[in-house]
XYZ file of C-alpha atoms in Angstrom:
406
model
C 221.659 205.965 63.379
C 219.449 207.634 65.994
C 221.948 208.627 68.613
C 222.379 205.208 70.262
C 225.876 203.819 70.364
C 224.406 200.394 69.609
C 223.250 201.697 66.227
C 226.695 202.957 65.186
C 228.108 200.848 62.313
C 231.144 198.709 63.189
C 233.053 200.361 60.361
C 232.740 203.700 62.136
C 234.295 202.188 65.255
C 237.142 200.864 63.093
C 237.780 204.341 61.682
C 237.805 205.616 65.262
C 240.511 203.048 66.088
C 242.655 204.319 63.234
C 242.091 207.898 64.345
C 243.163 206.884 67.851
C 246.519 205.618 66.608
C 247.185 208.733 64.566
C 246.031 210.953 67.411
C 248.499 209.396 69.827
C 251.487 209.983 67.558
C 250.398 213.565 66.822
C 249.745 214.666 70.391
C 251.947 212.527 72.647
C 255.085 214.478 71.818
C 253.729 217.457 73.784
C 253.919 215.415 76.971
C 257.510 214.247 76.376
C 258.876 217.523 75.014
C 261.083 218.103 78.066
C 262.574 214.587 78.003
C 263.142 214.714 74.272
C 264.842 218.125 74.359
C 267.195 217.024 77.139
C 268.099 213.709 75.490
C 268.748 215.195 72.051
C 270.451 218.314 73.403
C 268.096 220.904 71.894
C 266.052 223.727 73.391
C 262.349 223.371 74.130
C 261.360 225.711 71.234
C 263.586 223.668 68.907
C 261.995 220.434 70.109
C 258.617 222.093 69.533
C 259.498 222.352 65.844
C 259.033 218.567 65.660
C 255.344 219.388 66.007
C 255.547 221.970 63.237
C 257.476 219.524 61.045
C 254.822 216.868 61.508
C 252.071 219.354 60.742
C 253.789 220.550 57.577
C 254.239 216.922 56.549
C 250.467 216.578 56.767
C 249.983 219.721 54.690
C 252.225 218.397 51.908
C 251.245 214.765 52.195
C 247.465 215.208 52.319
C 246.867 216.325 48.722
C 249.798 214.277 47.374
C 248.693 210.975 48.911
C 245.045 211.683 48.082
C 245.887 212.088 44.390
C 248.152 209.007 44.405
C 245.492 206.823 46.052
C 242.492 208.495 44.422
C 241.521 205.506 42.272
C 242.224 202.890 44.917
C 239.362 201.271 46.810
C 238.946 203.367 49.938
C 239.554 200.442 52.283
C 242.822 199.621 50.500
C 243.892 203.252 50.767
C 243.148 203.339 54.514
C 245.172 200.164 55.131
C 248.136 201.402 53.080
C 248.148 204.687 54.966
C 248.125 202.877 58.304
C 251.172 200.849 57.187
C 253.039 204.097 56.446
C 252.008 205.426 59.834
C 253.240 202.298 61.652
C 256.598 202.140 59.884
C 257.109 205.859 60.407
C 256.674 205.531 64.152
C 259.170 202.662 64.251
C 261.617 204.959 62.455
C 260.959 207.635 65.111
C 261.799 205.167 67.871
C 265.086 204.281 66.133
C 266.090 207.851 65.195
C 269.634 208.570 66.474
C 269.535 212.378 66.084
C 267.131 215.299 66.158
C 267.401 215.665 62.380
C 266.595 212.008 61.689
C 263.677 212.186 64.120
C 262.351 215.179 62.201
C 262.544 213.256 58.913
C 260.789 210.246 60.454
C 258.038 212.457 61.857
C 257.448 214.025 58.439
C 257.241 210.594 56.763
C 254.736 209.474 59.393
C 252.707 212.617 58.805
C 252.203 211.793 55.125
C 249.577 209.235 56.138
C 247.673 211.583 58.426
C 245.729 213.953 56.184
C 244.602 211.428 53.602
C 243.545 208.950 56.302
C 241.214 211.511 57.844
C 240.154 212.810 54.439
C 239.219 209.379 53.081
C 237.965 208.320 56.511
C 235.607 211.308 56.671
C 234.031 210.309 53.368
C 233.706 206.665 54.429
C 232.233 207.748 57.783
C 229.585 210.000 56.240
C 228.685 207.216 53.820
C 227.858 204.855 56.690
C 225.051 207.005 58.137
C 221.891 208.786 57.064
C 222.298 212.268 55.536
C 221.274 214.276 58.613
C 223.947 212.585 60.768
C 227.013 213.280 58.646
C 228.652 215.803 60.988
C 228.017 213.470 63.925
C 229.637 210.599 62.015
C 232.730 212.730 61.456
C 232.667 213.666 65.132
C 232.541 209.989 66.138
C 235.566 209.210 63.958
C 237.409 212.187 65.453
C 236.542 210.797 68.884
C 239.532 208.551 68.212
C 241.665 211.668 68.536
C 239.968 212.633 71.769
C 240.304 209.158 73.281
C 243.948 209.259 72.245
C 244.286 212.293 74.480
C 242.409 210.670 77.363
C 244.257 207.336 77.300
C 247.128 207.358 74.827
C 248.780 210.690 75.564
C 248.818 210.383 79.377
C 250.099 206.793 79.107
C 252.682 207.795 76.499
C 253.769 210.716 78.668
C 254.155 208.458 81.704
C 256.014 205.854 79.631
C 258.351 208.483 78.194
C 259.130 209.863 81.628
C 259.696 206.394 83.106
C 261.493 204.595 80.254
C 262.570 207.308 77.816
C 260.857 208.912 74.853
C 261.821 206.074 72.492
C 259.641 203.677 74.468
C 256.695 205.973 73.749
C 257.217 205.694 70.004
C 257.558 201.904 70.220
C 254.222 201.822 72.040
C 252.644 203.957 69.314
C 254.044 201.550 66.704
C 252.197 198.734 68.450
C 249.022 200.826 68.432
C 249.439 201.196 64.674
C 249.667 197.426 64.214
C 246.483 196.897 66.243
C 244.635 199.644 64.336
C 245.686 198.033 61.046
C 244.129 194.724 62.127
C 240.883 196.386 63.265
C 240.532 198.400 60.058
C 241.100 195.280 57.967
C 238.437 193.408 59.891
C 235.632 195.945 60.212
C 235.811 198.629 57.494
C 233.438 197.464 54.738
C 234.724 196.957 51.232
C 233.687 199.532 48.662
C 230.422 198.655 46.974
C 231.868 200.275 43.847
C 235.287 201.739 43.035
C 235.628 205.483 43.625
C 234.692 207.549 40.631
C 237.697 208.718 38.672
C 238.182 212.426 39.178
C 240.218 215.054 37.427
C 242.461 216.466 40.137
C 243.179 219.553 38.032
C 239.454 220.337 37.882
C 239.167 219.581 41.584
C 241.948 222.041 42.357
C 240.153 224.738 40.386
C 237.040 224.138 42.475
C 239.080 224.233 45.669
C 240.550 227.571 44.566
C 237.130 229.235 44.750
C 236.898 232.121 47.203
C 234.482 230.527 49.706
C 236.595 227.353 49.858
C 239.838 229.251 50.385
C 238.228 231.323 53.121
C 236.970 228.113 54.711
C 240.480 226.641 54.656
C 241.908 229.856 56.117
C 239.294 229.715 58.865
C 240.439 226.188 59.699
C 244.095 227.268 59.827
C 243.343 230.153 62.166
C 240.762 228.247 64.163
C 243.184 225.524 65.170
C 246.303 227.689 65.227
C 245.376 229.170 68.586
C 244.939 225.704 70.081
C 248.507 224.659 69.343
C 250.023 227.972 70.389
C 249.192 226.808 73.906
C 248.958 223.023 73.645
C 252.458 222.621 72.205
C 253.873 223.986 75.459
C 251.307 222.499 77.830
C 253.877 220.519 79.872
C 256.157 223.489 80.673
C 253.080 225.686 81.225
C 251.776 223.324 83.885
C 255.134 222.775 85.576
C 256.728 226.221 85.319
C 253.694 228.515 85.502
C 251.034 226.602 87.427
C 253.641 224.963 89.671
C 252.669 221.317 89.201
C 255.205 218.505 89.490
C 256.124 216.724 86.250
C 254.303 213.620 87.501
C 251.054 215.618 87.566
C 251.155 216.377 83.831
C 249.754 212.997 82.764
C 246.693 213.106 85.077
C 245.937 216.682 84.034
C 246.075 215.634 80.381
C 243.251 213.220 81.229
C 241.130 216.266 82.046
C 242.088 217.834 78.723
C 241.157 214.619 76.914
C 237.786 214.480 78.658
C 237.116 217.998 77.435
C 238.008 216.950 73.885
C 235.438 214.148 73.904
C 232.638 216.402 75.149
C 233.500 219.281 72.830
C 233.884 217.063 69.774
C 230.516 215.337 70.176
C 228.678 218.553 71.075
C 230.289 220.326 68.114
C 229.085 217.542 65.821
C 225.501 217.770 67.051
C 225.468 221.572 66.781
C 226.908 221.405 63.259
C 224.169 218.948 62.254
C 221.479 221.281 63.619
C 222.743 224.671 62.440
C 226.150 224.740 60.799
C 226.192 228.477 60.081
C 225.748 229.263 63.784
C 228.008 226.508 65.102
C 230.962 227.671 62.993
C 231.521 231.233 64.317
C 230.058 230.383 67.726
C 232.568 227.605 68.435
C 235.493 229.773 67.309
C 234.407 232.677 69.493
C 234.062 230.323 72.464
C 237.620 229.056 71.946
C 238.962 232.622 71.845
C 237.144 233.441 75.094
C 238.419 230.338 76.900
C 242.003 231.016 75.846
C 241.773 234.638 76.947
C 240.474 233.688 80.398
C 243.049 230.908 80.637
C 245.781 233.555 80.788
C 244.491 234.370 84.269
C 243.483 230.853 85.318
C 246.836 229.210 84.541
C 248.422 230.878 87.592
C 246.076 229.093 90.028
C 246.327 225.294 90.284
C 242.635 224.573 90.682
C 241.554 227.022 88.008
C 244.310 225.736 85.736
C 242.857 222.211 85.860
C 239.340 223.519 85.239
C 240.456 225.554 82.246
C 242.518 222.716 80.813
C 239.234 220.793 80.545
C 237.384 223.794 79.113
C 240.245 224.371 76.676
C 239.940 220.801 75.369
C 236.168 221.110 74.983
C 236.328 224.472 73.203
C 239.174 223.375 70.911
C 237.477 220.249 69.553
C 234.003 221.771 69.394
C 235.385 223.620 66.360
C 236.445 220.477 64.471
C 233.143 219.116 63.038
C 231.852 222.566 61.971
C 235.153 223.428 60.284
C 235.332 220.098 58.448
C 231.712 220.143 57.322
C 231.878 223.785 56.216
C 234.767 223.189 53.822
C 233.142 220.023 52.450
C 229.959 221.987 51.831
C 231.716 224.850 50.095
C 233.811 222.452 47.956
C 230.771 221.038 46.169
C 231.837 219.892 42.714
C 235.336 218.819 43.725
C 236.433 215.323 44.692
C 235.264 215.010 48.281
C 238.325 213.033 49.428
C 240.629 215.748 48.091
C 238.541 218.512 49.683
C 238.510 216.687 53.024
C 242.245 216.010 52.931
C 242.975 219.654 52.099
C 241.028 220.688 55.181
C 242.912 218.168 57.332
C 246.054 219.751 55.919
C 244.644 223.134 56.944
C 244.122 221.875 60.505
C 247.742 220.823 60.627
C 248.984 224.013 59.016
C 247.249 225.672 61.941
C 249.090 223.287 64.265
C 252.405 224.224 62.690
C 251.600 227.921 62.806
C 250.555 227.675 66.454
C 253.696 225.791 67.511
C 255.835 228.293 65.571
C 253.978 231.293 66.989
C 254.365 230.045 70.554
C 258.075 229.360 70.049
C 258.579 232.760 68.411
C 256.910 234.486 71.344
C 259.134 232.679 73.837
C 262.297 233.355 71.878
C 261.463 237.070 71.817
C 261.222 237.322 75.583
C 257.556 236.714 76.328
C 256.790 234.456 79.280
C 255.119 231.055 79.115
C 252.160 232.543 80.975
C 251.628 235.019 78.124
C 250.956 232.298 75.545
C 247.172 232.023 76.172
C 246.796 235.762 75.452
C 248.564 235.396 72.134
C 246.681 232.198 71.330
C 243.287 233.861 71.930
C 243.902 236.342 69.112
C 244.160 233.565 66.527
C 240.646 232.016 66.819
C 239.308 235.559 67.217
C 240.702 236.274 63.762
C 239.175 232.962 62.615
C 235.759 234.139 63.837
C 235.994 237.223 61.652
C 237.120 235.074 58.715
C 234.194 232.701 59.269
C 231.742 235.591 59.243
C 233.252 236.760 55.959
C 232.904 233.233 54.587
C 229.268 233.080 55.640
C 228.604 236.373 53.889
C 230.213 235.132 50.671
C 228.337 231.837 50.925
C 225.013 233.660 50.663
C 225.974 234.539 47.102
C 226.341 230.847 46.231
C 224.183 227.747 46.653
C 222.597 227.345 50.100
C 224.669 225.392 52.588
C 221.930 222.836 53.099
C 221.981 221.982 49.398
C 225.727 221.553 49.432
C 225.674 219.434 52.562
C 223.133 217.119 51.033
C 225.624 216.268 48.269
C 228.579 215.544 50.555
C 229.605 211.905 50.447
C 226.229 210.366 49.684
C 226.072 206.782 51.015
C 226.174 205.447 47.455
C 229.726 206.804 47.133
C 231.017 204.406 49.768
């Protein structure tokens, strides 16, 4: 793989398709938060807890499903997880109450962490060693494309035909992703090595790994402090009409694609610089966004910059934890970090709702959000300092998901 899209394995595209489906169901609810809150008779902060519930479902489900499917062929595990995802979205579409919708969202979330955890290992096994972070970035491009195409379409569909129609559309996406994964993800050349999850957990409890996971939580927490409430921010602070939300989310999605791919390349070249640098950039963008959100033109510009800065952190954060977790089962380490991303999502949604409930204005959310990745930057620097006392990062990275594992 030398940078040309023609040289990307078909299996990597299939993983991207699965990531697209999961990305739509995770992010589309932000665009239909107003419709959902009105239909179910709950406040916007209460509706925002559906995002926290999903994220916590990922946190719980990631290690649980990884252990349960640990000895399965990786392709079989990916297909089973996509079935759970598809059925969960159908349950969301049929949910009669807020409480039942919450339960359905949590069930759907159980597939999320392990899919990306196993998928990350499969992705890195499809490319040469010095392109592993880029392979992860390409798979995560499914999430970014979900924001460019899926979320704006789902938002428009929810506004035009009701939020249930959005979940039915996502269910169809899940069916299509299941077919593509079955067709193009290669079968395992050998079954995954049996691992002792108790030993793996002891490895994951090492200081550098825990600091890496904490960095992920804080790094993505700031993103969702703002993104959870992006629709009311644009309509009630920037002054856009509700019909403008979907097109503006296209700008956000474009930023995600650019940031994700650039973050992957930077992580491949110099992970220890890309990690704190991307987090500091996100903090700066969020801080400036507090001013920009009050002007329509600047708001659109910063929505794009926000997307780019947010997803530039993803490949460095994922690769850093995999590197520090050397000696543990890589699927479990990867799924724990996906759980950490979503714990950050839950924390961000909760923090934003808490701020609003205690009298802060919507326009204040970017200020609060900026403090979270700033704290993550300091945590990353601490992690880098501790890492110097252990094996060099390059050595650890060389052992992550060697192609023979997949």
